[in-house]
CSV table of C-alpha atoms (C1' of nucleotides) and ligand atoms in Angstrom, one decimal:
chain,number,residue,atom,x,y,z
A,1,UNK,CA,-15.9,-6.6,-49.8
A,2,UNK,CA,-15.0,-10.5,-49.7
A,3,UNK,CA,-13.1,-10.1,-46.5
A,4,UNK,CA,-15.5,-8.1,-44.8
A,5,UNK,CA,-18.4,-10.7,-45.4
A,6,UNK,CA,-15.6,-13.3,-44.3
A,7,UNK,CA,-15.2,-11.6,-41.2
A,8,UNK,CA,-19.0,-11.1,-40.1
A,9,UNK,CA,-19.4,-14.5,-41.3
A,10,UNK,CA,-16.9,-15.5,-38.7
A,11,UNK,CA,-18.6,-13.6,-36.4
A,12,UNK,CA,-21.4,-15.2,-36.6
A,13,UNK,CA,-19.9,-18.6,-36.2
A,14,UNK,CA,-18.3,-17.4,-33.2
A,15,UNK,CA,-21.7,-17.1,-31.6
A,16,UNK,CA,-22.8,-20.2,-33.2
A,17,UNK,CA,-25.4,-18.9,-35.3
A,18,UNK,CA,-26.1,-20.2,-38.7
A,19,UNK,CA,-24.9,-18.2,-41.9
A,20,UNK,CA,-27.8,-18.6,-44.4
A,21,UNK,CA,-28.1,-17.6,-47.9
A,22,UNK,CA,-30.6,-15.0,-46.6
A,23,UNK,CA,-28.3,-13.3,-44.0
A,24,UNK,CA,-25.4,-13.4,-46.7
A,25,UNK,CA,-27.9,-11.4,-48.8
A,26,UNK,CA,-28.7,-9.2,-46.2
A,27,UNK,CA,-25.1,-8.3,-45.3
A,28,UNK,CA,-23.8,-7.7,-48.9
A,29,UNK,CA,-26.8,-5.0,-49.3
A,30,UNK,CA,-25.5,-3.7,-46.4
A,31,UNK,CA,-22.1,-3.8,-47.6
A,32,UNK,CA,-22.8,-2.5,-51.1
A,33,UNK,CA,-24.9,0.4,-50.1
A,34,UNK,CA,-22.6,1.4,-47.1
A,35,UNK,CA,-23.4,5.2,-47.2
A,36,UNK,CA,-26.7,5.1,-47.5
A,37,UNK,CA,-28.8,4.7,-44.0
A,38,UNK,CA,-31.3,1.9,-45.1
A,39,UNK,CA,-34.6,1.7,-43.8
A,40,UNK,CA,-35.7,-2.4,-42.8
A,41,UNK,CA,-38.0,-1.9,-46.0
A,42,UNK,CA,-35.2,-0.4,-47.7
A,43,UNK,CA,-32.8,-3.1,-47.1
A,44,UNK,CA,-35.8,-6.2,-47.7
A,45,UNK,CA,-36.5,-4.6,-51.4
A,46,UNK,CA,-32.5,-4.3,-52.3
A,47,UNK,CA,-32.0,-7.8,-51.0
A,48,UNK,CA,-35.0,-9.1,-52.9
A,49,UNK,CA,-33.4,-8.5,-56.2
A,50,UNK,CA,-30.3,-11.0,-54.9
A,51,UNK,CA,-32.9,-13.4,-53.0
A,52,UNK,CA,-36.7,-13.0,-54.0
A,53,UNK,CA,-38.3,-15.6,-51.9
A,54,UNK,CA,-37.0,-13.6,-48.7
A,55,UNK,CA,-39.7,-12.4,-46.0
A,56,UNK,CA,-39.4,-9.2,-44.5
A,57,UNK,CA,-39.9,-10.6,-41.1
A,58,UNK,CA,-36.4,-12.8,-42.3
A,59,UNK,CA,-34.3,-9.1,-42.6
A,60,UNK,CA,-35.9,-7.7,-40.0
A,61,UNK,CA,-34.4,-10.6,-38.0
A,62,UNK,CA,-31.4,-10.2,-39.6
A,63,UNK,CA,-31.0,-6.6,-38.8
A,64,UNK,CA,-31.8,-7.2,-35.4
A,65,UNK,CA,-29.1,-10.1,-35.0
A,66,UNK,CA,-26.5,-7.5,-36.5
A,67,UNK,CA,-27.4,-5.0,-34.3
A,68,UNK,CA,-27.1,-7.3,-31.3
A,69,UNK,CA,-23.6,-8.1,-32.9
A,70,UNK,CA,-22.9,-4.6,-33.3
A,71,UNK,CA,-22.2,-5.0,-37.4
A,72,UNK,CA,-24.4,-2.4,-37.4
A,73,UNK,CA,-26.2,0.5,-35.5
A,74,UNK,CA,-29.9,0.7,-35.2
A,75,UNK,CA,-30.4,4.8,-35.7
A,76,UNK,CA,-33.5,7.1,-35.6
A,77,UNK,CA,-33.5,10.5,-37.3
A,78,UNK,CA,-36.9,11.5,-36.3
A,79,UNK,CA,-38.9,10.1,-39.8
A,80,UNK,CA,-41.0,7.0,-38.5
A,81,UNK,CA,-38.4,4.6,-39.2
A,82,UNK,CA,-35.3,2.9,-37.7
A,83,UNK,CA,-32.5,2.5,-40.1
A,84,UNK,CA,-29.2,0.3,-40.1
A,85,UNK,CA,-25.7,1.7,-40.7
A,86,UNK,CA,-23.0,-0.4,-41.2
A,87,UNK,CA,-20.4,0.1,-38.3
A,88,UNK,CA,-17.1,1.0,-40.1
A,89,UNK,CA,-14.4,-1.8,-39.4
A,90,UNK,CA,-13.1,-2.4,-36.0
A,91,UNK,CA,-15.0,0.9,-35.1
A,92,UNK,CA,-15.6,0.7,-31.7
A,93,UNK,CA,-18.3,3.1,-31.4
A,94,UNK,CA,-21.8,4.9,-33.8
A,95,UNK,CA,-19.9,7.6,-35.8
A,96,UNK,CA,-21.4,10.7,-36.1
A,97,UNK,CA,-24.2,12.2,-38.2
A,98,UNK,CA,-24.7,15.6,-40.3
A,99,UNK,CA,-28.5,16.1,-41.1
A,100,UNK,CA,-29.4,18.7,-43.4
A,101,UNK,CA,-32.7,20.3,-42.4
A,102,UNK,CA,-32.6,21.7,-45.9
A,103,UNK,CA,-32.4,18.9,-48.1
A,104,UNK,CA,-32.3,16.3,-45.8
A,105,UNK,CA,-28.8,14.9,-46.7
A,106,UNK,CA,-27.0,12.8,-44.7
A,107,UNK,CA,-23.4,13.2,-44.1
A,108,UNK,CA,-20.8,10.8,-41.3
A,109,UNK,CA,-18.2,11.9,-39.0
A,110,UNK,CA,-15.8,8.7,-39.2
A,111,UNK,CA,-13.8,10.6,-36.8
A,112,UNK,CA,-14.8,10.8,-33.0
A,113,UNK,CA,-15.1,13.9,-31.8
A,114,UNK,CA,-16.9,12.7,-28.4
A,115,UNK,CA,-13.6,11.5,-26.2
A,116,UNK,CA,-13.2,15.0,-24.3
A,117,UNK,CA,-16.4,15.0,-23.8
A,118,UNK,CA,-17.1,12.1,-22.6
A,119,UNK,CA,-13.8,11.8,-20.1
A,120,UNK,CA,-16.0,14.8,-18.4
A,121,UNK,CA,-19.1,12.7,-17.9
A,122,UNK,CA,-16.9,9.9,-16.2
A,123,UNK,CA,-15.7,12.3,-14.5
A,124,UNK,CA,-18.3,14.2,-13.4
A,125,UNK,CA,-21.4,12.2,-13.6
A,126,UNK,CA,-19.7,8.6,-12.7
A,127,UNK,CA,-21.2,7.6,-16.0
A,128,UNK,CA,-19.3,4.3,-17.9
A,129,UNK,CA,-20.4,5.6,-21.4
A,130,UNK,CA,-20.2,2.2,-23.8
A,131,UNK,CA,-21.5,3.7,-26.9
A,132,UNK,CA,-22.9,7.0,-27.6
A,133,UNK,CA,-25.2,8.5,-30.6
A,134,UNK,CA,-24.5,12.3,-31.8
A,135,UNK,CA,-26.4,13.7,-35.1
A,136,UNK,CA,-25.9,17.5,-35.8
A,137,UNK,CA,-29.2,18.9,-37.2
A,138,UNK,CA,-28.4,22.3,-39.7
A,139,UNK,CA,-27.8,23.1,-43.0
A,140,UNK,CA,-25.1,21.7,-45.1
A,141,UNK,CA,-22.1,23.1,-47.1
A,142,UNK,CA,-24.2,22.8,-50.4
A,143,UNK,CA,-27.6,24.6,-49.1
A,144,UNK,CA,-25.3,27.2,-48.1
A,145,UNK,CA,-23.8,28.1,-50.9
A,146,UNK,CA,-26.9,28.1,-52.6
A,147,UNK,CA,-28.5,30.0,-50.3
A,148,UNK,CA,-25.6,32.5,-50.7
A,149,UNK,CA,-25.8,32.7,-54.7
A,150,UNK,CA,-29.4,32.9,-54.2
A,151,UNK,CA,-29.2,36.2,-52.1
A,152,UNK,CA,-26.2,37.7,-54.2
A,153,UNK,CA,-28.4,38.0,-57.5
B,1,UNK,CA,-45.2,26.8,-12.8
B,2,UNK,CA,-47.6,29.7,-14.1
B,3,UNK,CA,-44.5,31.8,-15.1
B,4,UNK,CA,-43.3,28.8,-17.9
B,5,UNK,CA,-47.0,28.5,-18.6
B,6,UNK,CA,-47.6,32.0,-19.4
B,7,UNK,CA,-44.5,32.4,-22.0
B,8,UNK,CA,-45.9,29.4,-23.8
B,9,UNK,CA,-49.4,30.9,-23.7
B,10,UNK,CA,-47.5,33.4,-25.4
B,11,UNK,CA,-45.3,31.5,-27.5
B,12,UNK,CA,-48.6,30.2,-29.2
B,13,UNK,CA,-50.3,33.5,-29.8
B,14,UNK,CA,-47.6,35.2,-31.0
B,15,UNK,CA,-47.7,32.8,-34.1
B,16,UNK,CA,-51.5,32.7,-34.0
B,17,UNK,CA,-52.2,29.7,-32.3
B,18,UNK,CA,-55.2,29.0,-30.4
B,19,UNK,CA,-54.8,28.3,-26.3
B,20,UNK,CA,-57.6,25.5,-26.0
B,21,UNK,CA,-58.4,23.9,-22.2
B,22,UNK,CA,-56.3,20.7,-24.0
B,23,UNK,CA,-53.4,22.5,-24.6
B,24,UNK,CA,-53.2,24.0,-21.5
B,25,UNK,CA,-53.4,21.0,-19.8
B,26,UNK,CA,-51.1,19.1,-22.1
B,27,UNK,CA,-48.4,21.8,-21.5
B,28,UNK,CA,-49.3,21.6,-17.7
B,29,UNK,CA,-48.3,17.6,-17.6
B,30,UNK,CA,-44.9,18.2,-19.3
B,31,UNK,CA,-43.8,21.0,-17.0
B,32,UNK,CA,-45.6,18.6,-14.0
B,33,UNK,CA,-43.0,15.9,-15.4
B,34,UNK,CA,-40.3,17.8,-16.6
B,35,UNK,CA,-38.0,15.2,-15.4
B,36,UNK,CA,-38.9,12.6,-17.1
B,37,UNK,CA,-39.3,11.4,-21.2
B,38,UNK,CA,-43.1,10.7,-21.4
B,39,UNK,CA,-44.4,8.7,-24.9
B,40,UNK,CA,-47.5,10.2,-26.7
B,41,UNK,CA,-49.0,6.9,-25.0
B,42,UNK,CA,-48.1,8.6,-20.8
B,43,UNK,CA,-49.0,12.3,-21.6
B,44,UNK,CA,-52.6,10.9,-23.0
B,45,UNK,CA,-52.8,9.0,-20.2
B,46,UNK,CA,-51.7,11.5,-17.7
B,47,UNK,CA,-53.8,14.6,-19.6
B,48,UNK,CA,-57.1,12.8,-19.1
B,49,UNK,CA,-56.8,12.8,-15.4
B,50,UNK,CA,-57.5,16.8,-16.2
B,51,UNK,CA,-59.2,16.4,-19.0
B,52,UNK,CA,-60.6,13.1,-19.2
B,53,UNK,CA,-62.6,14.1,-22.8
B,54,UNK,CA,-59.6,14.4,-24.8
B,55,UNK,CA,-58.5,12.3,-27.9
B,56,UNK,CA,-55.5,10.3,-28.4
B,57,UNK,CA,-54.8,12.4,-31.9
B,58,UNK,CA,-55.2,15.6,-30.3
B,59,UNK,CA,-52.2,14.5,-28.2
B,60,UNK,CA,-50.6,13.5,-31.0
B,61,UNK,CA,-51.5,17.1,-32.8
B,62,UNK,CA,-50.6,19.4,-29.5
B,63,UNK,CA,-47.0,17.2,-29.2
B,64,UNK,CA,-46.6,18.2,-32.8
B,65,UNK,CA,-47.3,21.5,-32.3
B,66,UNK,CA,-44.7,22.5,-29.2
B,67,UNK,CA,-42.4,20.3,-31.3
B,68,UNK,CA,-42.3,22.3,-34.2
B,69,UNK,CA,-42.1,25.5,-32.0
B,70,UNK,CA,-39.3,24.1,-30.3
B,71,UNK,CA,-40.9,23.8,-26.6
B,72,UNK,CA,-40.7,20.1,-26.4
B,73,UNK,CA,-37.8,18.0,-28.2
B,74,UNK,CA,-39.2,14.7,-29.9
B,75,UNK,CA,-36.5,12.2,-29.1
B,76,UNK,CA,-36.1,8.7,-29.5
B,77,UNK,CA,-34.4,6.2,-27.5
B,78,UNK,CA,-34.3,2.7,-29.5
B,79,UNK,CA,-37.8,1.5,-28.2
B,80,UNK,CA,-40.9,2.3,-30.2
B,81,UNK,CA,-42.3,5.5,-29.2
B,82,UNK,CA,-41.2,8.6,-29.6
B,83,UNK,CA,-40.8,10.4,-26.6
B,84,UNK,CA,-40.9,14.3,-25.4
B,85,UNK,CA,-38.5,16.6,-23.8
B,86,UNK,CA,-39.9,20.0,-22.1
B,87,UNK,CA,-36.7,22.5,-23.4
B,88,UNK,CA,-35.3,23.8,-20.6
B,89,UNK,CA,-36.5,27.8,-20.3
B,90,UNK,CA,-34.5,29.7,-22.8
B,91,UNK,CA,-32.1,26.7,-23.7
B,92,UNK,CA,-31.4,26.7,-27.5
B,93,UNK,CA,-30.4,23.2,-28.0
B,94,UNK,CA,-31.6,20.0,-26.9
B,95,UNK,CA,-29.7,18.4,-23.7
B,96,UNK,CA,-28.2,15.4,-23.6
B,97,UNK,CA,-29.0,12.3,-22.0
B,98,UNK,CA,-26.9,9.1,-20.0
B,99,UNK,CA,-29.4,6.1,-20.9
B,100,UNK,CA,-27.8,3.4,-18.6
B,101,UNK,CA,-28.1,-0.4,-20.4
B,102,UNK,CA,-28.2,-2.0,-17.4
B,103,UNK,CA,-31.3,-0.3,-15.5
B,104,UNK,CA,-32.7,1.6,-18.4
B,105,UNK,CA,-32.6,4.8,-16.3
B,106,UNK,CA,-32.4,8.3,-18.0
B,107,UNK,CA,-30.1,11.1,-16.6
B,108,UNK,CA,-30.3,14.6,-18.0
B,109,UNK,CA,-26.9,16.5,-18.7
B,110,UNK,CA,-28.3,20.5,-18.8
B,111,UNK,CA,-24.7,21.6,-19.6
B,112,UNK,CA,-24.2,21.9,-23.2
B,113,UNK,CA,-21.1,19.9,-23.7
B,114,UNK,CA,-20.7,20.1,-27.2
B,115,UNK,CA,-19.6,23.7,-28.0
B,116,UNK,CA,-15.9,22.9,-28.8
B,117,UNK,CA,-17.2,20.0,-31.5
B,118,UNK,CA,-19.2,22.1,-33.0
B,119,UNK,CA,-16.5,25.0,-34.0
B,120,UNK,CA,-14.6,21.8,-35.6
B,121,UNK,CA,-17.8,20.5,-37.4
B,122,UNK,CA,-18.2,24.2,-38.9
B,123,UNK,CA,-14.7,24.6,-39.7
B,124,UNK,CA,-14.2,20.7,-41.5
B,125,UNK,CA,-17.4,20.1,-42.2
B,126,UNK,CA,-18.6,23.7,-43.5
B,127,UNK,CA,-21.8,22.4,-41.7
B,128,UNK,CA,-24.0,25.3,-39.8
B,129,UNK,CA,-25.0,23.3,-36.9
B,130,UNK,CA,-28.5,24.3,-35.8
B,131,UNK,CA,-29.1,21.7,-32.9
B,132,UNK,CA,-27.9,18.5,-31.9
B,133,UNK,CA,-28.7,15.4,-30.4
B,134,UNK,CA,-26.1,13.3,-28.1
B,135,UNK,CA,-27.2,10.2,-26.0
B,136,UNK,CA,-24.5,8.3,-24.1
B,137,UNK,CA,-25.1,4.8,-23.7
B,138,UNK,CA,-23.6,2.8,-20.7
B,139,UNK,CA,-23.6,2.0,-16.7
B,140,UNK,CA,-25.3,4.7,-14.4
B,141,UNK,CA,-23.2,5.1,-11.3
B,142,UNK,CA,-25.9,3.0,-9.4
B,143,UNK,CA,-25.3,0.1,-11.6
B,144,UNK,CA,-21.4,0.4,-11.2
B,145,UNK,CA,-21.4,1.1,-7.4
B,146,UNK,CA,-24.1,-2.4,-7.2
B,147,UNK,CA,-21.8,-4.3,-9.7
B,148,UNK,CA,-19.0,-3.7,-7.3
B,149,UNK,CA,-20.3,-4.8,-4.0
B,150,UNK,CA,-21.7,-7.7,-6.0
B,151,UNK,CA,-18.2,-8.6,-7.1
B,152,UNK,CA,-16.5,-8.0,-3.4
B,153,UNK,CA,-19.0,-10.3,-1.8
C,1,DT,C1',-26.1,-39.2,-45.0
C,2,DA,C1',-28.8,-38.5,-41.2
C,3,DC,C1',-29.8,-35.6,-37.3
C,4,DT,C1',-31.5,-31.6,-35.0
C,5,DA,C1',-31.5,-27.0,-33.3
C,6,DA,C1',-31.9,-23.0,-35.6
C,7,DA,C1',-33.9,-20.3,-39.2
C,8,DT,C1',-37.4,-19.2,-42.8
C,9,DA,C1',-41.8,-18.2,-45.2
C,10,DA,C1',-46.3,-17.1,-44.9
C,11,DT,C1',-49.2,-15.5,-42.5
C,12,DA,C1',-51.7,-13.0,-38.6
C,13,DA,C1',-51.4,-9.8,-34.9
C,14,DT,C1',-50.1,-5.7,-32.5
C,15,DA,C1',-48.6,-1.1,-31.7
C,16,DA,C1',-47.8,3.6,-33.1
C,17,DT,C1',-49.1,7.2,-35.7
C,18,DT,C1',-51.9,9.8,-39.1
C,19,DA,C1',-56.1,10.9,-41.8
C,20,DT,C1',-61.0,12.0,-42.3
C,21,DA,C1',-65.2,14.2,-41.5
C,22,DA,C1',-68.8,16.1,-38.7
C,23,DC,C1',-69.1,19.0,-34.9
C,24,DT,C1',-67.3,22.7,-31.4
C,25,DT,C1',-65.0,26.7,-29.8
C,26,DA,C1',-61.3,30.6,-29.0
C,27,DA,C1',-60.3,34.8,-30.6
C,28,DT,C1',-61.8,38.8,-32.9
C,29,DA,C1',-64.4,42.7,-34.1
C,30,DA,C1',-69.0,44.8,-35.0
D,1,DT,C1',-72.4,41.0,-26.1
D,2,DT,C1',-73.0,38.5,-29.8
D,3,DA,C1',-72.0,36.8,-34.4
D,4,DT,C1',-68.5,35.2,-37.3
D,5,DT,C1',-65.2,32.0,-38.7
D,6,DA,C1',-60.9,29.9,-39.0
D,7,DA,C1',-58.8,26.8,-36.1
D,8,DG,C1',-59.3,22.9,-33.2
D,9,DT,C1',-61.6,18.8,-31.3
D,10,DT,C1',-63.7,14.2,-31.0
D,11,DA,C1',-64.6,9.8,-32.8
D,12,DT,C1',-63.4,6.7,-35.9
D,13,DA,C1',-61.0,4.6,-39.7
D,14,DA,C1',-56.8,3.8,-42.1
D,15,DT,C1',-52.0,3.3,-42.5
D,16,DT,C1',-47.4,2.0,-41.4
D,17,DA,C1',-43.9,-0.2,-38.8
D,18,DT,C1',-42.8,-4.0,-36.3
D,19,DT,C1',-43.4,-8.5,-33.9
D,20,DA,C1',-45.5,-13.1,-33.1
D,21,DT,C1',-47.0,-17.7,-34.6
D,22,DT,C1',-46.6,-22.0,-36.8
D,23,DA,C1',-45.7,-25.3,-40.1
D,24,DT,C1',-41.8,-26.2,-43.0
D,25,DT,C1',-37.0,-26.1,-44.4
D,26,DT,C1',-32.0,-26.1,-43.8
D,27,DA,C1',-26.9,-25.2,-42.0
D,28,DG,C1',-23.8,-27.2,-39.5
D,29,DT,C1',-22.2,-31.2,-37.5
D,30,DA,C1',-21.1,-36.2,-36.4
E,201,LIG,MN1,-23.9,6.6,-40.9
E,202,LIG,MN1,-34.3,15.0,-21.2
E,203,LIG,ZN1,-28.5,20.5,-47.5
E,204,LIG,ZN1,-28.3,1.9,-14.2
DNA sequence: TACTAAATAATAATAATTATAACTTAATAA
DNA sequence: TTATTAAGTTATAATTATTATTATTTAGTA
């Protein structure tokens, strides 16, 4: 966890902007809680508890200044709210989503499953993809099973 | 024109809904602009040219409505608004879409791409894929084919 | 330790979306 | 056709998410 602050913190210096004790905060939510996929409010009550004085307008800064740094994606599953996921390290790209329209679990796809695919849009539509975004919408392993025990009784 | 309206005439009724003058012309603004990825904000704006008595929220509710039926898709592309997406006639998933960073232009990709990513998110995942969204983000071919004059000049 | 651009807190403002309540109407059937 | 009524609409208010403003503070640097 140390070396991955250590490495957004240098980061950061690399574009010359400050580290504060609020952005630390911020970062070590993000850090702590990287499975979840935090809501801005989410992210401003968890980092509260570390840093109470901090405004929310200070994480939604934050949150913006590591998504322009790609630390983390800016996603949108369709609820009013954008959420921040933590870019896995070196990843180059969003990973992958599983939504359950059941339960409303989220699952990731570390993996990339999108490089065939997307050799056929340079190909065929001349299109120089740079990042993509790819959430599955269905029901989970878990709903199905207990959808299956449900019907067997 | 009349043919797509008619089958979402019917779409309605068959699940009891009412055909009002604003749904009608609602519906006849998203087929008008199939092309394109109107917010709640353009449809209003666009609907009261034909019906120049209707409310914001009953936007709002008729958007709702074909959403939940699966006639339009309710997508979201990083700015504010939610935007909506006339299904193609019959197609069972969403399409994709090529947002290009540079221009901000939105190409449509009709093809469903994702078939073969799908049988390996069953398989590993055990997850019963229902729909999907994929956006690629990058250069159109425009933006390439200007970059490169640019750079020969 | 002093300097200064950058960042923060504490608002206020804006924009998108949803809720409420009184009125209206599309579909249905007598 | 007309009466009935659940469903839908308008007008408005309320809520929620996000961004802007401004006075104050501070991280990085010399
Ligand atoms: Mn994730
Ligand atoms: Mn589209
Ligand atoms: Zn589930
Ligand atoms: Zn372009």
């Amino acid at each position: 966890m140390e070396h991955r602050l250590d490495r957004i913190k240098k980061e950061l210096h690399a574009k010359s902007y400050k580290l504060t004790p609020q952005r630390e905060a911020t970062v070590r939510v993000l850090l702590e809680r990287e499975e979840d996929h935090l809501s801005a409010e989410d992210v401003y009550l968890l980092v509260k508890e570390k840093a109470p004085e901090i405004g929310l307008a200070t994480v939604y800064r934050t949150l913006e200044l590591l998504t322009e740094l790609n630390i983390v994606d800016k996603i949108n599953f369709g609820d009013g709210v954008s959420r921040y996921d933590l870019r896995k390290e070196g990843a180059k790209h969003s990973h992958h989503h599983l939504v359950c329209t059941d339960c409303g679990s989220v699952e990731e796809i570390i993996e990339d499953l999108l490089d065939d695919v997307e050799k056929i849009v340079a190909k065929e539509w001349g299109f120089l993809v740079k990042d993509h975004r790819l959430t599955f919408h269905g029901i989970c392993k878990n709903c199905q099973e207990k959808d299956n025990e449900e019907r067997s009784e």
